[in-house]
Coordinates of N, CA, C and O in Angstrom, one line a residue:
X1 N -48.1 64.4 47.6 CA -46.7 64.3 47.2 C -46.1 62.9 47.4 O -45.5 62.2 46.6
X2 N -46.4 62.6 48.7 CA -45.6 60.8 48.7 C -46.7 59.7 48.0 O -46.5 58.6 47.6
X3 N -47.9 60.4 47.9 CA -48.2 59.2 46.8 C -47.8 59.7 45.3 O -48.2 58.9 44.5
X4 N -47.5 60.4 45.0 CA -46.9 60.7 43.9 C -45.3 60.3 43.2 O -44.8 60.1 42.1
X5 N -44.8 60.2 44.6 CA -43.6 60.0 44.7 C -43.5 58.1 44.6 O -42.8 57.4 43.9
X6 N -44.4 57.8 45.5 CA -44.3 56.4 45.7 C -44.7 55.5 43.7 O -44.3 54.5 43.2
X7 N -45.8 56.6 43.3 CA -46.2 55.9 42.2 C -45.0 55.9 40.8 O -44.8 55.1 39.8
X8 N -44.2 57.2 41.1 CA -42.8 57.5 40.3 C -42.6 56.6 40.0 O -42.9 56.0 39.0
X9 N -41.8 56.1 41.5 CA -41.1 55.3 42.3 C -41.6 53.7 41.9 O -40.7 52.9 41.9
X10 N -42.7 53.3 41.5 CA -43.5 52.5 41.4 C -43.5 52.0 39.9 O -43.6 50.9 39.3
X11 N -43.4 53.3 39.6 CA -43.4 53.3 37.5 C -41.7 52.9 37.3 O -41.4 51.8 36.8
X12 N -41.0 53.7 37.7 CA -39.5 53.1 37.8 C -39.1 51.8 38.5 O -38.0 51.4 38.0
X13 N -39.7 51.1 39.3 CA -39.1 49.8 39.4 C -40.1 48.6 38.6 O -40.0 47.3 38.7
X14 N -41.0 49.3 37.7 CA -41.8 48.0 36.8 C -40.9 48.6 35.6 O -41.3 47.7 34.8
X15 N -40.2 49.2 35.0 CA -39.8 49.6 33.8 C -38.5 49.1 34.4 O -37.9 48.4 33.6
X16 N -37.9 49.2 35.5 CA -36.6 48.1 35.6 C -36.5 46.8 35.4 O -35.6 46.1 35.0
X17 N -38.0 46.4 35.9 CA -38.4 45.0 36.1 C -38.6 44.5 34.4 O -38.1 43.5 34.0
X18 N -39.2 45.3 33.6 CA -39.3 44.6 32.3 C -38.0 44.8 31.3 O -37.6 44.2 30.4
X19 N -37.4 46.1 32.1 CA -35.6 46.0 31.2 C -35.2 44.5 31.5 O -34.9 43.6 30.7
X20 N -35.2 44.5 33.1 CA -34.6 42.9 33.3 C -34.9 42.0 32.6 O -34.1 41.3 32.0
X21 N -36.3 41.9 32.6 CA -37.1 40.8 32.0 C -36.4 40.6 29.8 O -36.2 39.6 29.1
X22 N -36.2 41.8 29.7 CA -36.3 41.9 28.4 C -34.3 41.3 28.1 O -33.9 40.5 27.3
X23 N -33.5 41.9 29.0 CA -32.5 41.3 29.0 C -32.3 40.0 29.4 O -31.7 39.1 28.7
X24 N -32.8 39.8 30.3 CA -32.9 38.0 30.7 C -33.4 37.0 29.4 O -32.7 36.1 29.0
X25 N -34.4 37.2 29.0 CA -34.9 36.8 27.6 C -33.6 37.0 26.7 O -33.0 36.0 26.4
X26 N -33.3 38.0 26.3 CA -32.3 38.3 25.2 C -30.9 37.4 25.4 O -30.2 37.0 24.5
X27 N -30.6 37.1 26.9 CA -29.7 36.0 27.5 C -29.9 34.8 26.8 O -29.1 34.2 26.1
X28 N -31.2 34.6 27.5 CA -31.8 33.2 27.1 C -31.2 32.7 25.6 O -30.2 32.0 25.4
X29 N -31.9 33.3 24.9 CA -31.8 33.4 23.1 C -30.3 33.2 22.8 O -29.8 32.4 22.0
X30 N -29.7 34.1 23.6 CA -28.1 33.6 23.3 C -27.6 33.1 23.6 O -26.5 33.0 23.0
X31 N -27.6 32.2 24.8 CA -27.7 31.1 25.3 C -28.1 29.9 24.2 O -27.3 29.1 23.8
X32 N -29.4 29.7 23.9 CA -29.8 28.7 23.1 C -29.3 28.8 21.8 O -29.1 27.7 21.4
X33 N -28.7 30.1 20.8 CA -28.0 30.0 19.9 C -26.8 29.3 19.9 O -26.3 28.6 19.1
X34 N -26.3 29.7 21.4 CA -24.9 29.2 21.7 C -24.5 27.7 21.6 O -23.5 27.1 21.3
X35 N -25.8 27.3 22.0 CA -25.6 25.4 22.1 C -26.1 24.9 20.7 O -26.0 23.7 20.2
X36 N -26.8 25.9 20.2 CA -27.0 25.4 19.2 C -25.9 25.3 18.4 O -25.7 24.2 17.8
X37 N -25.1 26.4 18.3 CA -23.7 26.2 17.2 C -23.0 25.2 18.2 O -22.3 24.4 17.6
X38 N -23.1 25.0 19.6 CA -21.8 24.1 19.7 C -22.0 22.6 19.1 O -21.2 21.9 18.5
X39 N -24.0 22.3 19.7 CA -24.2 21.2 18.8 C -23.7 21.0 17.3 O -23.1 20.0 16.9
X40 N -23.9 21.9 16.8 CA -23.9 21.9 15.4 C -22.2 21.8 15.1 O -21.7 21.0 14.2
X41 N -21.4 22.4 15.8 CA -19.5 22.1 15.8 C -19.8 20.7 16.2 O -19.6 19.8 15.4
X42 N -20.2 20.5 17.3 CA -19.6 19.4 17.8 C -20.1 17.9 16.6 O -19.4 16.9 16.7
X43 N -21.1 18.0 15.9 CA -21.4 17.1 14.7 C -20.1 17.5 13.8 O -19.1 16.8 13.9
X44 N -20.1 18.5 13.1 CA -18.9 18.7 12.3 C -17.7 18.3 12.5 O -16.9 18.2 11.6
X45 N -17.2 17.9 14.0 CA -15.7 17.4 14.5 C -15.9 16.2 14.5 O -15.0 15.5 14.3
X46 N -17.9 15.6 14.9 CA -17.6 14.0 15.1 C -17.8 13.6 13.2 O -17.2 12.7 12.6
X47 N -18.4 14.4 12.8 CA -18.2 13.8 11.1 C -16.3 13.8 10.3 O -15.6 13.0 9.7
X48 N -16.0 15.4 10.8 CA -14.2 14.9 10.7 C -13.7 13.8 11.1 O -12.9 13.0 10.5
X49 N -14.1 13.6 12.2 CA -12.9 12.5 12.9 C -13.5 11.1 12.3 O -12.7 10.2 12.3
X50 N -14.9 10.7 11.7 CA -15.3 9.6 11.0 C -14.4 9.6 9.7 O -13.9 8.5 9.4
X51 N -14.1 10.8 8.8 CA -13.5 11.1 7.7 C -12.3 11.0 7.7 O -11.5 11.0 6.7
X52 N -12.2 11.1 8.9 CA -10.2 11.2 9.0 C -9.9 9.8 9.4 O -8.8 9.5 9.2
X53 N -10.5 8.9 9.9 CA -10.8 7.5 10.3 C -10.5 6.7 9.1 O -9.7 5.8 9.0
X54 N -11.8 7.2 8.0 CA -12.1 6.3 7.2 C -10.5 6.5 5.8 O -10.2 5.7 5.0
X55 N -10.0 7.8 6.1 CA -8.9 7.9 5.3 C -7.5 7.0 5.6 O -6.7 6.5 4.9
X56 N -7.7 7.1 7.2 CA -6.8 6.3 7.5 C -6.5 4.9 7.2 O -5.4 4.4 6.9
X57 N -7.8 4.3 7.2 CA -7.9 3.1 7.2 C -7.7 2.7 5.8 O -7.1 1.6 5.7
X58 N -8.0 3.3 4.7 CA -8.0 3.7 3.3 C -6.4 3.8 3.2 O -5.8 2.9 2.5
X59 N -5.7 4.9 3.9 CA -4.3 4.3 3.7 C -3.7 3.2 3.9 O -2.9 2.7 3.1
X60 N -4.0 2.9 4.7 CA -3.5 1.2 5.7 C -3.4 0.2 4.7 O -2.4 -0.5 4.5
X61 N -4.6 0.3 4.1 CA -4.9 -0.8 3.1 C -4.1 -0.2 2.2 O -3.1 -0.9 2.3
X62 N -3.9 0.6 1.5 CA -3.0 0.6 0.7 C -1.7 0.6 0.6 O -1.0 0.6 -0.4
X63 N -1.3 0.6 2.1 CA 0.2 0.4 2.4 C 0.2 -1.2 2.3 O 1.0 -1.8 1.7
X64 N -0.9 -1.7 3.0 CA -0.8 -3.1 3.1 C -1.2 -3.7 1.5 O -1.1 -4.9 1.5
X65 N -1.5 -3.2 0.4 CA -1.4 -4.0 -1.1 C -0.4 -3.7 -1.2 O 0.4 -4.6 -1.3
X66 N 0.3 -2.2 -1.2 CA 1.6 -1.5 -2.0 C 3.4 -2.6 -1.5 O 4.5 -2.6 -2.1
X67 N 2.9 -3.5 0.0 CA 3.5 -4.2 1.0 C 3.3 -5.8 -0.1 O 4.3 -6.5 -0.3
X68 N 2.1 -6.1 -0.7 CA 2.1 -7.3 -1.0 C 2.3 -7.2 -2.5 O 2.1 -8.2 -3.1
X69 N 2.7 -6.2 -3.2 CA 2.7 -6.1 -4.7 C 4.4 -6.2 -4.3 O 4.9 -7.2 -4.8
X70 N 5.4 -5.1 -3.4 CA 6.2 -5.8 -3.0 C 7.1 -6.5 -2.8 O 8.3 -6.4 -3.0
X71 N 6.2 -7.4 -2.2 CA 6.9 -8.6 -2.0 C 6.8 -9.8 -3.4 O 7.7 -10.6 -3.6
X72 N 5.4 -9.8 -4.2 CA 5.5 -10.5 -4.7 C 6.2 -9.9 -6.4 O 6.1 -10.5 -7.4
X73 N 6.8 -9.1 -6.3 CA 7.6 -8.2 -7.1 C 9.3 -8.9 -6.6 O 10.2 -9.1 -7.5
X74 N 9.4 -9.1 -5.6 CA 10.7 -9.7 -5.1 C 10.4 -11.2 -5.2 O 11.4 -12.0 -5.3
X75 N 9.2 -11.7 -5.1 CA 9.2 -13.1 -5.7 C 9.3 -13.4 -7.0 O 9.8 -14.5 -7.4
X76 N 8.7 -12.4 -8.1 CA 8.8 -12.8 -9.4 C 10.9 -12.7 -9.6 O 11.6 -13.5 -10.3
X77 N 11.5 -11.3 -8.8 CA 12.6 -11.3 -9.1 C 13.4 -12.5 -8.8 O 14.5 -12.6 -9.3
X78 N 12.8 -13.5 -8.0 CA 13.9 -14.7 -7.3 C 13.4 -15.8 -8.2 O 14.1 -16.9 -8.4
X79 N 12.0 -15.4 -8.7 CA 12.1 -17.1 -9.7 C 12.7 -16.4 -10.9 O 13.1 -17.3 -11.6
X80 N 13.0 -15.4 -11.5 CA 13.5 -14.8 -13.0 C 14.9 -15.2 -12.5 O 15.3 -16.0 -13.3
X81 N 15.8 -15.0 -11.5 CA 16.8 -15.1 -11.3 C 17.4 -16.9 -11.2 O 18.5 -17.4 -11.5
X82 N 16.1 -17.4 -10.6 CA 16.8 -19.3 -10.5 C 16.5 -19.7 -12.0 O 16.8 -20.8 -12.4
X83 N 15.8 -18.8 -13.0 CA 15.5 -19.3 -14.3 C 16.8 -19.0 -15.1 O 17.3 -19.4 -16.1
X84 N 17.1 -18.2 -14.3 CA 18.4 -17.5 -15.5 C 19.5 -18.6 -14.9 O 19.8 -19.4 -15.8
X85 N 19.8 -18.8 -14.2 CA 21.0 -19.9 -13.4 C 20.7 -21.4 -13.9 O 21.5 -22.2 -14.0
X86 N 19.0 -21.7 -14.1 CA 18.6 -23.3 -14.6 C 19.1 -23.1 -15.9 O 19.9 -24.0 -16.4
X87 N 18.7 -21.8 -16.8 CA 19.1 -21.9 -18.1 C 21.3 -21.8 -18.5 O 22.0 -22.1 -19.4
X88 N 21.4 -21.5 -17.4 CA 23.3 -21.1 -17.6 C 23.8 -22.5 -18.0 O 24.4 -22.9 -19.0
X89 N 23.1 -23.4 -16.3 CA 23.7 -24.3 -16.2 C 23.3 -25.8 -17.2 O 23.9 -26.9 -17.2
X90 N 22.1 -25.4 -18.0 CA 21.4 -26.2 -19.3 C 22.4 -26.0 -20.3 O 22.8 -26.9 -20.9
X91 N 22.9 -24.5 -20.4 CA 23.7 -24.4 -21.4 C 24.9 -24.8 -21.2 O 25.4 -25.5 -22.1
X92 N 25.6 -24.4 -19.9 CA 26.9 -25.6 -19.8 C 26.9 -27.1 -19.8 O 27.7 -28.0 -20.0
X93 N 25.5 -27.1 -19.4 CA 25.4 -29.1 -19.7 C 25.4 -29.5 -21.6 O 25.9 -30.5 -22.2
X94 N 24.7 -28.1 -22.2 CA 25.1 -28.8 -23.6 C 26.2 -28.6 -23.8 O 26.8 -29.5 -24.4
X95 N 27.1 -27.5 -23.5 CA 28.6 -27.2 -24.4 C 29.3 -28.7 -24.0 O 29.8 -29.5 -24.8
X96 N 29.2 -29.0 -22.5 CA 29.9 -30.2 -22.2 C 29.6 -31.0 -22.9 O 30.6 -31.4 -23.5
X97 N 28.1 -32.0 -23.2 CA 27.7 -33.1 -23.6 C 28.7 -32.4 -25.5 O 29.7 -33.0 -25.9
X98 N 28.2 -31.5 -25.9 CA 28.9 -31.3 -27.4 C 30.5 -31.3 -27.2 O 31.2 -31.9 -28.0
X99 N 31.0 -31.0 -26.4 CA 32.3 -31.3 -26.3 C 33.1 -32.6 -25.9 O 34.3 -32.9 -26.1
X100 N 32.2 -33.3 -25.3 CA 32.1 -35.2 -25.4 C 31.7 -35.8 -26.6 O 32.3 -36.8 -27.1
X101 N 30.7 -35.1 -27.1 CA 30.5 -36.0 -28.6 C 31.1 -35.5 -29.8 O 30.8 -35.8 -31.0
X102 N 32.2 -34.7 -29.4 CA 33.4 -34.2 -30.5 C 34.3 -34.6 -30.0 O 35.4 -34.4 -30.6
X103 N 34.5 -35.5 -28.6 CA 36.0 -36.5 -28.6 C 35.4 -37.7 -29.0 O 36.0 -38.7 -29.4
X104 N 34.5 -37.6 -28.9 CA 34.0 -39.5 -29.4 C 34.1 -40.1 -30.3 O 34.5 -41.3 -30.4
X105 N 33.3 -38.8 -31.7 CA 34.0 -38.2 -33.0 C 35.2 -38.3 -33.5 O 35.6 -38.7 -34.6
X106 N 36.1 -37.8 -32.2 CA 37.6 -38.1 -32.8 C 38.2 -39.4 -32.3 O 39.0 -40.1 -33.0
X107 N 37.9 -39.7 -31.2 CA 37.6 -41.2 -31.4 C 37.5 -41.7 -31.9 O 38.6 -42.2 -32.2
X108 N 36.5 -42.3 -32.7 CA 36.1 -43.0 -33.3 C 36.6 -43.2 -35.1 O 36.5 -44.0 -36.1
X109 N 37.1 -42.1 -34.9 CA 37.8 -41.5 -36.3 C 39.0 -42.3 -36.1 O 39.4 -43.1 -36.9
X110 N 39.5 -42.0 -35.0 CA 40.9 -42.7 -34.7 C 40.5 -44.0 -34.7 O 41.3 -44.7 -35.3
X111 N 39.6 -44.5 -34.2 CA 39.6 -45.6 -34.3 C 39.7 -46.5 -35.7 O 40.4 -47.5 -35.7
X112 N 38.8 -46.0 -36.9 CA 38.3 -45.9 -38.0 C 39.6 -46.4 -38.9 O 39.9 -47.5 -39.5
X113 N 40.4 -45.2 -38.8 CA 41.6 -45.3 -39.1 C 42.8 -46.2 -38.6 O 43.7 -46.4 -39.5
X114 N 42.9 -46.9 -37.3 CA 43.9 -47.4 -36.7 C 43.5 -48.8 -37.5 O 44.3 -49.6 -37.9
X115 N 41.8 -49.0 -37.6 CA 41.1 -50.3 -37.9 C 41.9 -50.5 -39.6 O 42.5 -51.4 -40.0
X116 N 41.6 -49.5 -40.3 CA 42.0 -49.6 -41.4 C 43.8 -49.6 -42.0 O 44.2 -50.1 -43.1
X117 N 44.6 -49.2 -41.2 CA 45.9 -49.3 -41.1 C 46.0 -50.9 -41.0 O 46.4 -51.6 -41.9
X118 N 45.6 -51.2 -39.8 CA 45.2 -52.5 -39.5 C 44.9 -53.5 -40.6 O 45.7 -54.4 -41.0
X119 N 43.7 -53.4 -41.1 CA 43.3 -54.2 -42.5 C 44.9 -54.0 -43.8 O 45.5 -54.9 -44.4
X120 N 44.8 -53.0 -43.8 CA 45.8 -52.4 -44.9 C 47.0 -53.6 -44.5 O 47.2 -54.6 -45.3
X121 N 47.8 -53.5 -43.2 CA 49.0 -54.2 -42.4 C 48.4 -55.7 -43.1 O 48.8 -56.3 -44.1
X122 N 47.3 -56.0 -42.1 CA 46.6 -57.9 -42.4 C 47.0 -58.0 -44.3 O 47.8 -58.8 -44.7
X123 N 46.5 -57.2 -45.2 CA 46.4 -57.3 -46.7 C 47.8 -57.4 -46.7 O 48.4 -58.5 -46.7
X124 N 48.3 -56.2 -46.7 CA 49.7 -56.6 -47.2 C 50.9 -57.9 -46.3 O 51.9 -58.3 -46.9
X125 N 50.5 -58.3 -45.1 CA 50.9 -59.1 -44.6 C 50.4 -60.6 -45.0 O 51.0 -61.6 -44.6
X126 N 49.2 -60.6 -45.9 CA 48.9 -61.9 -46.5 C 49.4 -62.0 -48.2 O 49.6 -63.1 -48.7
X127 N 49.4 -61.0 -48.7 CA 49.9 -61.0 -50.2 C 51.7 -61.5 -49.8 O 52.5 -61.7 -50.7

């Protein structure tokens, strides 16, 4: 009977020992699954963060053209503006120059006339 008991006894702690074994294994596996997805996240966050990097930098630059279109948008507006002021003041240089050479005109009309009064005076002052 006690070696019967002992062999039970003996059959029950190798069928514990291979439960263990079979759960420790089954551990294992989920264990190695486990790093395996973290590896595999942790690629997926360092590939985001390259992607979210490279967007960034993609904006940058385009703040930095959208910064020089701009400014050179405010340079075309300051030479359109000194063109419009060279042309004002072109145009008040001719009205003036034309309104000089229409007293000169009358000038010279007067003169024309005072000269010929003149002759007219000399003529009749010699007859």
């Amino acid at each position: 009977e006690d070696s019967t008991k002992d062999r039970t006894d003996s059959t029950k702690d190798h069928e514990d020992s291979t439960k263990d074994r079979k759960d420790s294994t089954k551990d294992h596996e989920d264990s190695k699954k486990d790093r395996k997805d973290s590896t595999k996240d942790h690629e997926d966050s360092t590939k985001d963060r390259k992607d979210s990097m490279k967007e960034h930098k993609d904006s940058t630059n385009d703040h930095k053209d959208s910064t020089k279109d701009c400014e050179n948008s405010t340079k075309d507006q300051e030479d359109s503006t000194k063109d419009r002021e060279d042309s004002t003041k072109d145009c008040e240089d001719t009205t003036k120059d034309h309104e000089d050479s229409t007293k000169d005109r009358k000038d010279s009309t007067k003169d024309h006339e005072d000269s010929t009064k003149d002759r007219t005076d000399s003529t009749k002052d010699h007859e």
